[in-house]
Amino acid sequence: MKAAVIVFPGSNCDRDVQVALRQSMGAEPVMAWHGDAKLPKVDLIVVPGGFSYGDYLRSGAMAAQSPVMADVVAKAKKGVPVLGICNGFQVLTECGLLPGALMRNAGLKFVCKDVHLKTEAADTIFTGAYKKDQVIRIPIAHMDGNYYADDDTLDRLEGEGQVAFRYCGADGESDDGSTGGANPNGSARDIAGILSDTRTVLGMMPHPERLSDPALGGNDGRAMFDGLVKALG
Amino acid sequence: MKAKVHVTLKQGVLDPQGKAVQQALAGLGFEGVSGVRQGKVIELELAESDPKKAGAQVEAMCEKLLANTVIEDYRVEIADA
């Protein structure tokens, strides 16, 4: 599998993704500068977390208009898998590869902590190494992770099985979505990550790359990258 | 020409920042504030001198970048420099 990680000015989770990919791939991913209009031929594109363009105007808004993103969108439309993590998820909604938008956390605080996620869609190239309804522990670190979409879109996402991960308690139980409970940011229907209708684009607010090594306190994130290597060769 | 773009959250989209401002105003003793919504004003200076063309240009900017039309509405005002 060949992979590329997009680097914008202000991205700061690109290297953690590089480490996680290197660990699972046994090879180096390409670090692709946002100004390069053409990506090399790859099997996976990762849009990492961070503060691209300082979150100015709206998180991910200007990164979505970067030269490289036109090629990411074109490749995604041809079926090349794309994984967007945190700021990357924001970029993917801004450029229209995923529906909805990420808004200011309902509690108006930057939230930096481990959360539990229920794996709602385990049959994808991203989640193939997880089991359906498996509860995993993954960290979040964001100010604008409140997933919003109108009711029709939310119903469609639910109906088509495009909700990939949902915030839940450690025991897998969900609460009513109020802040201070299992839902850390007020996201509609406790949604932590969603898939495109082609199931080849995944956007998620939590950072699987940050818990991919027991030395860092957890390993639940590793299966995402191992799963991708298994699915994409 | 000068353009002023008002970007506001769509009706029906929750605005926790507006709510926080509303609560702060109540805490300061200002009564009778039944709703607060927070938006943005973006001011642009344009070389285009035809107001119709300037308006169209700024509308295109709003659709492409200045507003996220999933959650935001925008209003454009054009004036002489």
Coordinates of C-alpha atoms in Angstrom, one line a residue:
Chain A
M1 CA 0.0 0.0 0.0
K2 CA 1.2 3.5 -0.9
A3 CA -0.1 6.4 1.2
A4 CA 0.2 10.1 1.2
V5 CA -0.3 12.5 4.2
I6 CA -1.3 16.0 3.3
V7 CA 0.6 18.8 5.1
F8 CA -0.9 22.3 5.3
P9 CA 0.7 25.3 7.0
G10 CA -0.5 24.7 10.6
S11 CA -1.0 21.0 10.4
N12 CA 0.6 19.4 13.4
C13 CA -0.6 15.8 13.5
D14 CA 0.9 14.9 10.2
R15 CA 4.0 13.3 11.8
D16 CA 1.9 11.3 14.3
V17 CA 0.0 9.9 11.3
Q18 CA 3.3 9.3 9.5
V19 CA 4.6 7.2 12.5
A20 CA 1.3 5.2 12.7
L21 CA 1.3 4.5 9.0
R22 CA 5.0 3.6 9.0
Q23 CA 4.4 1.2 11.8
S24 CA 1.5 -0.6 10.0
M25 CA 2.8 -0.3 6.5
G26 CA 6.5 -1.2 7.2
A27 CA 7.2 1.6 4.6
E28 CA 7.2 5.3 4.5
P29 CA 4.1 7.3 3.5
V30 CA 4.6 10.3 1.2
M31 CA 4.4 13.7 3.1
A32 CA 2.6 15.8 0.5
W33 CA 2.9 19.6 0.8
H34 CA -0.4 21.4 0.2
G35 CA 1.0 23.7 -2.5
D36 CA 1.8 20.7 -4.8
A37 CA -1.1 20.5 -7.2
K38 CA -0.6 16.9 -8.0
L39 CA -0.2 13.9 -5.7
P40 CA 1.7 10.8 -6.6
K41 CA -0.3 7.7 -7.3
V42 CA -1.3 6.3 -3.9
D43 CA -3.8 3.8 -2.4
L44 CA -4.7 6.0 0.6
I45 CA -4.7 9.7 1.3
V46 CA -4.8 11.0 4.8
V47 CA -5.7 14.5 5.8
P48 CA -4.3 15.0 9.3
G49 CA -5.2 17.0 12.3
G50 CA -3.9 20.3 13.4
F51 CA -4.7 24.0 12.9
S52 CA -4.3 24.5 9.2
Y53 CA -4.3 28.2 8.4
G54 CA -4.7 28.8 12.1
D55 CA -8.4 27.8 11.8
Y56 CA -8.9 31.3 10.4
L57 CA -12.3 32.1 8.9
R58 CA -13.5 28.5 9.7
S59 CA -11.5 25.4 10.6
G60 CA -10.4 23.8 7.4
A61 CA -12.1 26.4 5.1
M62 CA -8.9 27.7 3.5
A63 CA -7.1 24.3 3.5
A64 CA -10.0 22.9 1.5
Q65 CA -9.1 25.4 -1.2
S66 CA -5.4 24.5 -1.3
P67 CA -4.0 23.4 -4.6
V68 CA -3.5 19.8 -3.5
M69 CA -7.1 19.4 -2.4
A70 CA -8.4 19.7 -6.0
D71 CA -6.4 16.6 -6.7
V72 CA -7.5 14.9 -3.5
V73 CA -11.2 15.5 -4.5
A74 CA -10.6 14.3 -8.0
K75 CA -8.9 11.1 -6.8
A76 CA -11.6 10.6 -4.2
K77 CA -14.2 10.8 -6.9
K78 CA -12.3 8.1 -8.7
G79 CA -12.5 5.9 -5.6
V80 CA -9.1 6.5 -3.9
P81 CA -9.7 6.1 -0.2
V82 CA -9.4 9.2 1.9
L83 CA -9.1 9.4 5.7
G84 CA -9.7 12.8 7.4
I85 CA -8.8 13.1 11.1
C86 CA -10.0 16.0 13.2
N87 CA -8.9 19.1 11.2
G88 CA -8.9 16.6 8.2
F89 CA -12.5 15.8 8.9
Q90 CA -13.2 19.6 8.9
V91 CA -11.4 19.9 5.6
L92 CA -13.4 17.1 4.0
T93 CA -16.7 18.7 5.0
E94 CA -15.5 22.0 3.7
C95 CA -14.6 20.6 0.3
G96 CA -17.8 18.6 0.0
L97 CA -16.4 15.1 0.2
L98 CA -18.5 14.5 3.3
P99 CA -21.9 16.1 4.2
G100 CA -22.5 18.4 7.2
A101 CA -20.2 20.7 9.1
L102 CA -18.1 20.7 12.2
M103 CA -19.1 23.6 14.5
R104 CA -17.9 25.1 17.8
N105 CA -18.1 22.6 20.7
A106 CA -21.5 23.0 22.5
G107 CA -19.7 23.5 25.8
L108 CA -17.5 26.3 24.2
K109 CA -14.3 24.7 25.7
F110 CA -11.4 23.0 23.9
V111 CA -11.8 19.4 24.9
C112 CA -8.7 17.3 25.2
K113 CA -9.3 13.8 26.7
D114 CA -9.8 10.2 25.9
V115 CA -13.3 9.2 24.7
H116 CA -14.9 5.9 24.0
L117 CA -16.3 5.2 20.5
K118 CA -18.7 2.5 19.4
T119 CA -17.8 1.1 16.0
E120 CA -21.1 1.3 14.1
A121 CA -19.7 0.4 10.7
A122 CA -17.2 -2.4 10.9
D123 CA -17.4 -3.5 7.3
T124 CA -15.3 -0.8 5.7
I125 CA -11.7 -0.6 4.5
F126 CA -11.0 1.7 7.5
T127 CA -12.8 -0.4 10.2
G128 CA -12.2 -3.9 9.0
A129 CA -10.0 -4.8 11.9
Y130 CA -12.7 -3.7 14.4
K131 CA -15.8 -5.7 15.3
K132 CA -19.3 -4.3 15.0
D133 CA -20.2 -2.5 18.2
Q134 CA -16.7 -2.8 19.5
V135 CA -15.9 0.0 22.0
I136 CA -12.5 1.6 21.6
R137 CA -10.7 4.3 23.5
I138 CA -9.3 7.1 21.4
P139 CA -8.2 10.7 22.3
I140 CA -9.8 13.8 21.1
A141 CA -8.4 17.3 21.1
H142 CA -10.6 19.9 19.5
M143 CA -12.6 23.1 19.9
D144 CA -14.8 22.7 16.8
G145 CA -15.9 19.1 16.7
N146 CA -19.6 19.5 17.0
Y147 CA -21.0 17.6 14.0
Y148 CA -24.0 19.2 12.5
A149 CA -26.2 18.2 9.5
D150 CA -29.9 18.8 8.9
D151 CA -32.3 16.1 9.9
D152 CA -32.8 14.8 6.4
T153 CA -29.0 14.3 6.0
L154 CA -28.7 12.7 9.5
D155 CA -31.6 10.3 8.7
R156 CA -30.0 9.4 5.4
L157 CA -26.6 8.8 7.1
E158 CA -28.2 6.6 9.7
G159 CA -30.3 4.7 7.2
E160 CA -27.4 4.0 4.8
G161 CA -25.1 2.9 7.6
Q162 CA -22.7 5.8 7.0
V163 CA -22.2 6.6 10.7
A164 CA -18.8 5.0 11.4
F165 CA -18.3 5.9 15.1
R166 CA -20.5 7.2 17.8
Y167 CA -19.4 8.6 21.2
C168 CA -20.4 6.3 24.0
G169 CA -19.6 5.5 27.6
A170 CA -16.8 3.0 28.5
D171 CA -19.5 0.3 28.7
G172 CA -20.8 1.1 25.2
E173 CA -23.9 2.8 26.4
S174 CA -24.9 6.1 24.9
D175 CA -26.5 9.0 26.7
D176 CA -28.9 11.6 25.3
G177 CA -26.1 13.7 23.7
S178 CA -26.0 16.4 26.4
T179 CA -22.6 17.9 27.1
G180 CA -20.8 16.5 30.1
G181 CA -21.9 13.0 29.2
A182 CA -20.3 10.6 26.8
N183 CA -20.8 13.1 24.0
P184 CA -17.9 15.6 24.5
N185 CA -18.9 18.3 22.0
G186 CA -22.7 18.2 21.3
S187 CA -22.4 16.4 18.0
A188 CA -25.8 15.5 16.5
R189 CA -26.8 11.9 17.4
D190 CA -23.4 11.5 19.1
I191 CA -21.7 11.2 15.8
A192 CA -17.9 11.0 16.0
G193 CA -17.1 9.9 12.4
I194 CA -19.0 9.4 9.1
L195 CA -18.4 7.7 5.8
S196 CA -19.2 8.9 2.3
D197 CA -21.9 7.1 0.4
T198 CA -19.2 5.2 -1.5
R199 CA -17.7 4.2 1.9
T200 CA -14.3 5.1 0.6
V201 CA -14.0 8.4 2.5
L202 CA -14.0 8.5 6.3
G203 CA -13.9 11.6 8.5
M204 CA -13.6 11.4 12.3
M205 CA -12.9 13.9 15.0
P206 CA -10.9 11.5 17.3
H207 CA -7.2 10.7 16.7
P208 CA -6.5 7.0 16.2
E209 CA -2.9 7.8 15.4
R210 CA -2.4 9.0 19.0
L211 CA -3.2 5.7 20.6
S212 CA -1.4 3.3 18.3
D213 CA 1.4 2.3 20.6
P214 CA 1.2 0.7 24.1
A215 CA 4.1 3.0 25.1
L216 CA 1.7 6.0 24.6
G217 CA -0.9 4.4 26.9
G218 CA -3.2 2.6 24.4
N219 CA -3.3 0.7 21.2
D220 CA -6.9 0.9 20.0
G221 CA -6.0 3.2 17.2
R222 CA -3.5 0.8 15.6
A223 CA -6.2 -1.5 14.2
M224 CA -7.4 1.3 11.9
F225 CA -4.0 1.5 10.1
D226 CA -3.4 -2.3 10.2
G227 CA -6.9 -2.7 8.8
L228 CA -6.2 -0.2 6.0
V229 CA -3.0 -2.0 5.1
K230 CA -4.8 -5.4 5.0
A231 CA -7.7 -4.0 2.9
L232 CA -5.6 -2.0 0.4
G233 CA -2.5 -4.1 0.2
Chain B
M1 CA -15.6 49.5 -4.6
K2 CA -16.0 48.4 -1.1
A3 CA -18.0 45.3 -0.2
K4 CA -19.3 44.3 3.2
V5 CA -20.3 40.7 3.7
H6 CA -22.5 39.7 6.7
V7 CA -22.2 36.0 7.5
T8 CA -24.7 34.6 10.0
L9 CA -25.7 31.1 11.1
K10 CA -28.8 29.7 9.4
Q11 CA -32.0 29.8 11.4
G12 CA -32.3 26.5 13.2
V13 CA -28.6 26.0 13.7
L14 CA -27.7 26.2 17.4
D15 CA -25.4 29.1 18.4
P16 CA -23.8 28.3 21.7
Q17 CA -21.6 31.4 21.5
G18 CA -24.7 33.6 21.0
K19 CA -26.2 31.8 24.0
A20 CA -23.1 32.5 26.1
V21 CA -23.3 36.2 25.2
Q22 CA -27.0 36.3 26.1
Q23 CA -26.2 34.8 29.5
A24 CA -23.4 37.3 30.0
L25 CA -25.6 40.2 29.2
A26 CA -28.2 39.0 31.7
G27 CA -25.5 38.6 34.3
L28 CA -24.6 42.3 33.7
G29 CA -28.1 43.3 34.4
F30 CA -29.4 44.0 30.8
E31 CA -33.0 42.9 30.8
G32 CA -35.3 41.8 28.1
V33 CA -32.7 40.2 25.7
S34 CA -34.6 37.3 24.4
G35 CA -32.0 36.0 21.8
V36 CA -28.5 36.6 20.7
R37 CA -26.9 35.3 17.5
Q38 CA -23.3 36.0 16.6
G39 CA -22.0 36.4 13.1
K40 CA -19.1 37.9 11.1
V41 CA -18.6 41.0 9.0
I42 CA -16.0 40.7 6.3
E43 CA -14.9 43.9 4.5
L44 CA -13.4 43.8 1.1
E45 CA -11.7 46.4 -1.1
L46 CA -12.2 45.6 -4.8
A47 CA -10.6 47.0 -7.9
E48 CA -13.8 46.3 -9.9
S49 CA -15.7 49.6 -10.4
D50 CA -19.0 48.3 -11.8
P51 CA -21.3 47.6 -8.8
K52 CA -23.1 44.8 -10.5
K53 CA -19.9 43.0 -11.4
A54 CA -18.5 43.6 -8.0
G55 CA -21.6 42.1 -6.4
A56 CA -21.4 39.1 -8.6
Q57 CA -17.7 38.7 -7.8
V58 CA -18.3 38.9 -4.0
E59 CA -21.3 36.5 -4.2
A60 CA -19.0 34.0 -5.9
M61 CA -16.4 34.5 -3.1
C62 CA -19.2 33.9 -0.5
E63 CA -20.3 30.6 -2.2
K64 CA -16.7 29.4 -2.5
L65 CA -15.0 30.5 0.7
L66 CA -16.4 33.3 2.8
A67 CA -19.5 31.4 4.0
N68 CA -20.1 27.7 4.6
T69 CA -23.5 27.5 3.0
V70 CA -24.3 24.3 4.9
I71 CA -24.7 26.2 8.1
E72 CA -24.4 29.9 7.2
D73 CA -26.3 32.6 5.3
Y74 CA -24.6 35.6 3.8
R75 CA -25.7 39.1 2.7
V76 CA -23.6 41.4 0.5
E77 CA -23.5 45.2 0.5
I78 CA -21.6 47.1 -2.2
A79 CA -20.6 50.7 -1.8
D80 CA -18.4 53.2 -3.5
A81 CA -14.9 53.3 -2.2

